[in-house]
Amino acid sequence: MDVLLGQVAAVEALLFKVRYSIVIPTLNEETTLISNLTFLQSLKEKLESEIIVVDGQSCDKTKEIARSFSDKLYDIKPSRSSQLNKGIMHADGEYYIFLHADTIITDEGISSISNINDDFRWGFFPVKLDQKSLGYGFLTYCINLRS
């Protein structure tokens, strides 16, 4: 019986494997998640992906909101690297996408992600901040230069 259950689990893993695992570390992101909920749900559908939220012990309604759209939700001590590692440990996708809770990916970016092939190793998208001031323009330049 155990052998049969193991074979069923192996077949399920092959049939239902997602291509992308989107890992989102959060900490008190209630407002941001509410405003990005529609985007995150559409991203999940467009990429046929799973969304993994790893919360850093938020004291607002972040976990409640994340529960409504994520496939997996974990709560650990706040540490971005630990949160990302926790998400990866539980990811089922071939490729990992790391997003901040306030990140929006354009349709062009989603199309690029969809066309990833086996030769792909890593990548990034240039940052574009909504703020138009000189300070934010310089910050955007520096972030993209570093990437």
Tab-separated table of C-alpha atoms in Angstrom:
chain	number	residue	atom	x	y	z
A	1	MET	CA	0.000	0.000	0.000
A	2	ASP	CA	2.854	2.423	0.851
A	3	VAL	CA	4.445	1.742	-2.539
A	4	LEU	CA	1.171	2.580	-4.311
A	5	LEU	CA	0.780	5.823	-2.326
A	6	GLY	CA	4.352	6.765	-3.177
A	7	GLN	CA	3.688	6.156	-6.882
A	8	VAL	CA	0.500	8.247	-6.760
A	9	ALA	CA	2.391	11.090	-5.078
A	10	ALA	CA	5.129	10.906	-7.732
A	11	VAL	CA	2.560	11.050	-10.564
A	12	GLU	CA	0.765	13.975	-8.892
A	13	ALA	CA	4.058	15.850	-8.557
A	14	LEU	CA	4.726	15.418	-12.284
A	15	LEU	CA	1.208	16.361	-13.377
A	16	PHE	CA	0.731	19.354	-11.131
A	17	LYS	CA	4.217	20.867	-11.068
A	18	VAL	CA	4.140	24.609	-11.586
A	19	ARG	CA	6.682	26.335	-13.775
A	20	TYR	CA	7.160	29.396	-11.565
A	21	SER	CA	7.247	29.898	-7.829
A	22	ILE	CA	6.711	33.518	-6.857
A	23	VAL	CA	8.135	34.215	-3.403
A	24	ILE	CA	7.026	37.372	-1.602
A	25	PRO	CA	8.552	38.284	1.779
A	26	THR	CA	6.238	40.532	3.801
A	27	LEU	CA	6.240	42.560	6.992
A	28	ASN	CA	3.225	44.746	7.768
A	29	GLU	CA	2.229	45.016	4.100
A	30	GLU	CA	-1.556	45.124	4.641
A	31	THR	CA	-2.133	48.318	2.617
A	32	THR	CA	0.263	47.319	-0.156
A	33	LEU	CA	-1.221	43.843	-0.551
A	34	ILE	CA	-4.745	45.244	-0.742
A	35	SER	CA	-3.720	47.605	-3.548
A	36	ASN	CA	-1.787	44.849	-5.406
A	37	LEU	CA	-4.272	42.007	-4.883
A	38	THR	CA	-5.704	42.146	-8.416
A	39	PHE	CA	-2.241	42.261	-9.967
A	40	LEU	CA	-0.970	39.329	-7.912
A	41	GLN	CA	-4.017	37.204	-8.761
A	42	SER	CA	-3.660	37.943	-12.484
A	43	LEU	CA	0.083	37.252	-12.355
A	44	LYS	CA	-0.629	33.874	-10.795
A	45	GLU	CA	-3.042	33.011	-13.617
A	46	LYS	CA	-0.967	34.406	-16.497
A	47	LEU	CA	2.165	32.542	-15.437
A	48	GLU	CA	0.393	29.445	-14.131
A	49	SER	CA	2.431	29.842	-10.995
A	50	GLU	CA	2.241	29.386	-7.277
A	51	ILE	CA	2.516	32.292	-4.890
A	52	ILE	CA	4.380	31.762	-1.654
A	53	VAL	CA	4.151	34.478	0.986
A	54	VAL	CA	6.601	34.341	3.864
A	55	ASP	CA	5.590	36.815	6.521
A	56	GLY	CA	7.974	38.261	9.092
A	57	GLN	CA	5.477	38.216	11.990
A	58	SER	CA	3.357	41.163	10.861
A	59	CYS	CA	1.139	42.818	13.444
A	60	ASP	CA	-1.442	44.047	10.916
A	61	LYS	CA	-3.740	42.025	8.585
A	62	THR	CA	-0.993	41.020	6.147
A	63	LYS	CA	-1.404	37.291	6.782
A	64	GLU	CA	-5.208	37.408	6.404
A	65	ILE	CA	-4.917	39.189	3.062
A	66	ALA	CA	-2.087	36.937	1.851
A	67	ARG	CA	-4.138	33.870	2.734
A	68	SER	CA	-6.783	35.000	0.219
A	69	PHE	CA	-4.457	34.751	-2.818
A	70	SER	CA	-1.366	32.756	-1.882
A	71	ASP	CA	-0.901	29.038	-2.300
A	72	LYS	CA	1.441	28.778	0.651
A	73	LEU	CA	1.843	31.062	3.641
A	74	TYR	CA	4.564	30.872	6.267
A	75	ASP	CA	5.285	32.990	9.321
A	76	ILE	CA	8.869	33.279	10.557
A	77	LYS	CA	11.095	35.821	12.288
A	78	PRO	CA	11.582	38.961	10.195
A	79	SER	CA	14.680	38.624	8.017
A	80	ARG	CA	14.451	39.083	4.265
A	81	SER	CA	17.063	36.426	3.498
A	82	SER	CA	15.484	33.902	5.880
A	83	GLN	CA	12.054	34.641	4.424
A	84	LEU	CA	13.280	34.106	0.855
A	85	ASN	CA	15.090	30.902	1.842
A	86	LYS	CA	11.964	29.590	3.583
A	87	GLY	CA	9.933	30.267	0.441
A	88	ILE	CA	12.427	28.435	-1.754
A	89	MET	CA	12.463	25.428	0.588
A	90	HIS	CA	8.732	25.010	-0.082
A	91	ALA	CA	8.675	26.014	-3.765
A	92	ASP	CA	7.532	23.554	-6.414
A	93	GLY	CA	8.411	25.601	-9.506
A	94	GLU	CA	11.233	25.157	-11.974
A	95	TYR	CA	12.007	28.876	-11.762
A	96	TYR	CA	11.873	31.284	-8.825
A	97	ILE	CA	10.607	34.838	-8.979
A	98	PHE	CA	11.304	37.063	-5.989
A	99	LEU	CA	8.967	40.043	-5.621
A	100	HIS	CA	8.487	42.779	-3.086
A	101	ALA	CA	4.856	43.184	-2.061
A	102	ASP	CA	4.677	46.496	-3.935
A	103	THR	CA	6.199	45.227	-7.200
A	104	ILE	CA	4.229	45.374	-10.429
A	105	ILE	CA	5.510	43.577	-13.538
A	106	THR	CA	4.423	44.994	-16.893
A	107	ASP	CA	2.727	42.834	-19.527
A	108	GLU	CA	5.982	42.982	-21.499
A	109	GLY	CA	7.827	41.639	-18.450
A	110	ILE	CA	5.288	38.850	-17.978
A	111	SER	CA	5.723	37.925	-21.640
A	112	SER	CA	9.512	37.807	-21.170
A	113	ILE	CA	9.133	35.562	-18.153
A	114	SER	CA	6.764	33.273	-20.075
A	115	ASN	CA	9.382	32.791	-22.798
A	116	ILE	CA	12.159	31.588	-20.494
A	117	ASN	CA	13.902	28.490	-21.838
A	118	ASP	CA	16.294	25.902	-20.437
A	119	ASP	CA	19.354	28.075	-21.197
A	120	PHE	CA	18.136	30.807	-18.841
A	121	ARG	CA	20.219	31.295	-15.671
A	122	TRP	CA	19.187	34.591	-14.053
A	123	GLY	CA	17.709	37.961	-14.832
A	124	PHE	CA	16.222	41.183	-13.536
A	125	PHE	CA	13.904	43.935	-14.671
A	126	PRO	CA	14.892	47.577	-14.424
A	127	VAL	CA	13.249	49.384	-11.527
A	128	LYS	CA	10.842	52.209	-12.295
A	129	LEU	CA	9.531	54.173	-9.321
A	130	ASP	CA	6.221	56.042	-9.463
A	131	GLN	CA	7.707	59.148	-7.863
A	132	LYS	CA	8.979	61.730	-10.353
A	133	SER	CA	11.261	63.845	-8.152
A	134	LEU	CA	14.991	64.203	-8.823
A	135	GLY	CA	15.865	62.206	-5.697
A	136	TYR	CA	13.782	59.225	-6.789
A	137	GLY	CA	15.170	59.500	-10.316
A	138	PHE	CA	18.699	59.258	-8.931
A	139	LEU	CA	17.698	56.351	-6.677
A	140	THR	CA	16.186	54.522	-9.669
A	141	TYR	CA	19.386	55.089	-11.636
A	142	CYS	CA	21.547	53.706	-8.810
A	143	ILE	CA	19.353	50.648	-8.247
A	144	ASN	CA	19.406	49.750	-11.933
A	145	LEU	CA	23.156	50.385	-12.173
A	146	ARG	CA	23.733	47.977	-9.274
A	147	SER	CA	21.566	45.275	-10.856
